[in-house]
Structure formats: C-alpha cells, structure tokens
Short mmCIF file of N, CA and C in Angstrom, two decimals:
data_model
loop_
_atom_site.label_atom_id
_atom_site.label_comp_id
_atom_site.label_asym_id
_atom_site.label_seq_id
_atom_site.Cartn_x
_atom_site.Cartn_y
_atom_site.Cartn_z
N UNK T 27 -6.43 3.01 -14.31
CA UNK T 27 -7.12 3.29 -15.51
C UNK T 27 -6.19 2.55 -16.64
N UNK T 28 -4.82 1.42 -16.59
CA UNK T 28 -4.36 0.80 -16.56
C UNK T 28 -5.59 -0.64 -17.06
N UNK T 29 -5.73 -1.56 -15.64
CA UNK T 29 -6.35 -2.20 -15.16
C UNK T 29 -7.56 -2.49 -16.27
N UNK T 30 -8.47 -0.72 -15.87
CA UNK T 30 -10.14 -0.55 -16.41
C UNK T 30 -9.70 -0.95 -18.00
N UNK T 31 -8.98 -0.72 -18.18
CA UNK T 31 -8.87 -0.66 -19.90
C UNK T 31 -8.40 -2.02 -20.31
N UNK T 32 -8.48 -3.12 -19.32
CA UNK T 32 -8.15 -4.86 -19.35
C UNK T 32 -9.68 -5.33 -19.30
N UNK T 33 -10.02 -5.23 -17.91
CA UNK T 33 -11.10 -5.34 -17.82
C UNK T 33 -12.56 -4.40 -17.44
N UNK T 34 -12.07 -3.85 -17.56
CA UNK T 34 -13.63 -2.74 -17.84
C UNK T 34 -14.82 -2.63 -18.80
N UNK T 35 -15.79 -2.21 -18.34
CA UNK T 35 -16.93 -2.18 -19.23
C UNK T 35 -17.01 -0.88 -20.16
N UNK T 36 -17.13 -0.66 -21.60
CA UNK T 36 -16.81 0.19 -22.53
C UNK T 36 -18.31 1.43 -21.48
N UNK T 37 -19.58 1.02 -21.65
CA UNK T 37 -20.37 2.33 -21.13
C UNK T 37 -19.63 2.67 -19.89
N UNK T 38 -19.32 1.54 -18.62
CA UNK T 38 -18.81 2.55 -17.25
C UNK T 38 -17.79 2.63 -17.74
N UNK T 39 -16.90 2.97 -18.35
CA UNK T 39 -15.48 3.49 -18.93
C UNK T 39 -15.70 4.79 -19.31
N UNK T 40 -16.62 5.18 -20.56
CA UNK T 40 -17.23 6.09 -21.38
C UNK T 40 -15.81 6.15 -21.81
N UNK T 41 -15.12 5.06 -22.78
CA UNK T 41 -14.53 5.20 -23.58
C UNK T 41 -14.57 3.65 -24.06
N UNK T 42 -13.65 2.94 -25.05
CA UNK T 42 -13.71 1.66 -25.90
C UNK T 42 -12.92 1.17 -25.13
N UNK T 43 -13.16 0.15 -24.06
CA UNK T 43 -12.41 -0.82 -23.52
C UNK T 43 -11.02 -1.73 -24.35
N UNK T 44 -10.01 -1.73 -24.07
CA UNK T 44 -9.14 -2.29 -25.09
C UNK T 44 -8.37 -1.35 -25.60
N UNK T 45 -9.08 -0.05 -25.51
CA UNK T 45 -7.93 0.89 -26.63
C UNK T 45 -6.84 1.68 -26.29
N UNK T 46 -6.02 0.98 -25.24
CA UNK T 46 -4.77 1.36 -24.98
C UNK T 46 -3.90 0.09 -25.80
N UNK T 47 -4.63 -0.99 -25.57
CA UNK T 47 -3.73 -2.26 -26.93
C UNK T 47 -3.98 -1.79 -28.22
N UNK T 48 -5.44 -1.38 -28.67
CA UNK T 48 -5.29 -1.21 -30.13
C UNK T 48 -4.58 0.49 -30.21
N UNK T 49 -3.84 1.20 -29.63
CA UNK T 49 -3.29 2.93 -29.48
C UNK T 49 -2.28 1.99 -29.28
N UNK T 50 -1.50 1.15 -28.96
CA UNK T 50 0.12 0.34 -28.67
C UNK T 50 0.52 1.22 -27.80
N UNK T 51 -0.08 1.72 -26.69
CA UNK T 51 0.15 2.75 -25.29
C UNK T 51 1.09 1.53 -24.49
N UNK T 52 2.18 2.01 -23.97
CA UNK T 52 2.92 1.34 -22.92
C UNK T 52 1.73 1.44 -21.39
N UNK T 53 1.61 0.62 -20.71
CA UNK T 53 1.09 0.39 -19.81
C UNK T 53 1.35 -0.35 -18.20
N UNK T 54 1.33 -0.44 -17.49
CA UNK T 54 1.15 -0.88 -16.39
C UNK T 54 1.10 -2.49 -16.82
N UNK T 55 -0.33 -2.72 -17.33
CA UNK T 55 -0.30 -4.14 -18.11
C UNK T 55 0.15 -4.56 -18.53
N UNK T 56 0.65 -3.40 -19.89
CA UNK T 56 1.64 -4.04 -20.63
C UNK T 56 3.32 -4.46 -20.35
N UNK T 57 3.34 -3.82 -19.60
CA UNK T 57 4.61 -4.22 -18.91
C UNK T 57 4.84 -5.38 -17.96
N UNK T 58 3.60 -5.08 -17.22
CA UNK T 58 3.91 -6.48 -15.62
C UNK T 58 2.63 -7.63 -16.18
N UNK T 59 2.17 -7.36 -17.36
CA UNK T 59 0.63 -8.51 -16.88
C UNK T 59 -0.21 -7.72 -15.66
N UNK T 60 -1.31 -8.37 -16.07
CA UNK T 60 -2.53 -8.00 -15.47
C UNK T 60 -2.70 -8.67 -14.03
N UNK T 61 -2.45 -9.39 -13.48
CA UNK T 61 -2.08 -9.88 -12.53
C UNK T 61 -0.94 -9.14 -11.52
N UNK T 62 0.14 -8.58 -11.91
CA UNK T 62 1.20 -8.14 -11.24
C UNK T 62 0.78 -6.67 -11.18
N UNK T 63 0.42 -6.10 -11.93
CA UNK T 63 -0.33 -4.65 -12.23
C UNK T 63 -1.50 -4.61 -11.08
N UNK T 64 -2.51 -5.82 -10.98
CA UNK T 64 -3.08 -5.39 -10.11
C UNK T 64 -2.21 -5.49 -8.44
N UNK T 65 -1.39 -6.09 -8.05
CA UNK T 65 -0.60 -6.53 -7.83
C UNK T 65 -0.09 -5.13 -6.60
N UNK T 66 0.82 -4.49 -7.70
CA UNK T 66 1.09 -3.59 -7.52
C UNK T 66 0.15 -1.96 -7.01
N UNK T 67 -1.04 -1.88 -7.69
CA UNK T 67 -2.22 -1.19 -7.31
C UNK T 67 -2.23 -1.51 -5.90
N UNK T 68 -2.33 -3.09 -5.23
CA UNK T 68 -2.68 -3.09 -3.96
C UNK T 68 -1.31 -2.54 -3.01
N UNK T 69 0.12 -2.78 -3.71
CA UNK T 69 1.24 -2.36 -2.93
C UNK T 69 1.05 -1.19 -2.48
N UNK T 70 1.41 -0.14 -3.56
CA UNK T 70 1.11 1.19 -3.34
C UNK T 70 -0.62 1.47 -2.49
N UNK T 71 -1.53 1.49 -2.89
CA UNK T 71 -2.38 1.75 -1.75
C UNK T 71 -2.10 1.28 -0.73
N UNK T 72 -1.59 -0.12 -0.03
CA UNK T 72 -1.46 -0.37 1.38
C UNK T 72 -0.09 0.91 1.96
N UNK T 73 0.60 1.38 1.15
CA UNK T 73 1.63 1.90 1.23
C UNK T 73 1.17 3.91 1.42
N UNK T 74 -0.15 4.29 0.76
CA UNK T 74 -0.32 5.08 0.63
C UNK T 74 -0.99 5.16 2.06
N UNK T 75 -1.65 4.17 2.39
CA UNK T 75 -2.56 4.31 3.66
C UNK T 75 -1.89 4.43 4.96
N UNK T 76 -0.73 3.74 5.03
CA UNK T 76 0.27 3.63 5.40
C UNK T 76 0.81 4.75 6.05
N UNK T 77 1.18 6.03 4.85
CA UNK T 77 2.03 7.18 4.87
C UNK T 77 0.73 8.25 5.34
N UNK T 78 -0.49 7.73 6.19
CA UNK T 78 -1.41 8.26 6.54
C UNK T 78 -1.73 8.78 7.55
N UNK T 79 -0.64 7.42 8.22
CA UNK T 79 -0.69 7.24 9.96
C UNK T 79 -0.64 8.42 10.95
N UNK T 80 0.27 9.08 10.35
CA UNK T 80 0.54 10.31 10.80
C UNK T 80 -0.52 11.57 11.04
N UNK T 81 -1.71 11.57 10.38
CA UNK T 81 -2.47 12.27 10.44
C UNK T 81 -3.60 11.78 11.44
N UNK T 82 -3.83 10.68 12.33
CA UNK T 82 -4.51 10.34 13.74
C UNK T 82 -5.68 9.83 12.75
N UNK T 83 -7.04 10.86 13.77
CA UNK T 83 -8.43 10.63 12.75
C UNK T 83 -8.57 11.08 11.75
N UNK T 84 -8.07 12.24 11.67
CA UNK T 84 -8.19 12.93 10.13
C UNK T 84 -7.96 12.36 9.27
N UNK T 85 -6.90 10.73 9.15
CA UNK T 85 -6.98 10.22 7.86
C UNK T 85 -8.07 9.67 7.08
N UNK T 86 -9.08 9.59 8.00
CA UNK T 86 -10.32 8.71 7.08
C UNK T 86 -10.72 9.29 5.76
N UNK T 87 -10.81 10.68 5.60
CA UNK T 87 -11.22 10.43 3.92
C UNK T 87 -10.25 9.65 3.29
N UNK T 88 -9.08 10.40 3.17
CA UNK T 88 -7.84 9.90 2.16
C UNK T 88 -7.63 8.66 2.50
N UNK T 89 -8.16 7.60 3.39
CA UNK T 89 -7.96 6.57 3.23
C UNK T 89 -9.34 5.98 2.65
N UNK T 90 -10.48 6.34 2.86
CA UNK T 90 -11.45 5.90 1.96
C UNK T 90 -11.05 5.91 0.65
N UNK T 91 -10.58 7.49 0.23
CA UNK T 91 -10.81 7.83 -1.35
C UNK T 91 -9.78 6.97 -2.16
N UNK T 92 -8.28 6.61 -1.27
CA UNK T 92 -7.24 5.46 -1.43
C UNK T 92 -8.03 4.10 -1.98
N UNK T 93 -8.83 3.53 -0.73
CA UNK T 93 -9.46 2.15 -1.20
C UNK T 93 -10.25 2.49 -2.44
N UNK T 94 -11.09 3.67 -2.72
CA UNK T 94 -12.33 3.85 -3.84
C UNK T 94 -11.25 3.66 -4.57
N UNK T 95 -10.22 4.44 -5.03
CA UNK T 95 -9.33 4.18 -6.53
C UNK T 95 -9.38 2.77 -6.48
N UNK T 96 -8.60 2.54 -5.71
CA UNK T 96 -8.18 0.93 -6.13
C UNK T 96 -9.27 -0.18 -6.19
N UNK T 97 -10.22 0.41 -5.92
CA UNK T 97 -11.26 -0.74 -6.35
C UNK T 97 -12.40 -0.13 -7.02
N UNK T 98 -11.92 0.76 -7.49
CA UNK T 98 -13.44 1.60 -8.48
C UNK T 98 -13.45 0.75 -10.07
N UNK T 99 -14.41 0.80 -10.93
CA UNK T 99 -14.79 -0.20 -11.98
C UNK T 99 -15.00 0.82 -13.41
N UNK T 100 -14.86 2.42 -12.80
CA UNK T 100 -15.16 3.00 -13.83
C UNK T 100 -14.14 4.30 -13.86
#
C-alpha cells in the first residue's frame, strides 16, 4: 500500500495517489526509499512463500495469494 501510494493510479486505488506524503505519514517508502521498499516486499514475499513449504501441495493458494499481493496495482 505504501508503494502504491507513490506509483499507483488514483482511479485504481480508490484514493488520491500521494495522500500519504500529503498527510505526512511515515511509510516504508518515506523511511527506506521506493527501491528499498520494493526490495523489502520481494524479500518478505520470498520468505513467506518459503515458510509455506511445510504445507506441500496445499500451499498453492497461499503462494498465489502472496504473489498477487506483491504485484498488485490497486
């Protein structure tokens, strides 16, 4: 959500893009920068998916859910 506030489209988001900055909110992007925040999403997503291995084939839904969250645009 923090990243989408910076790079997202207002119509898709359903709220004005850039509102976090306007409201002076502390976000991962404001603390780490956009590229580092993106890297953090990737790292945490990979860790989450890796932790699902114990569920075997039953992990498919949660894996897909995690991937979609990491790549969502709204």
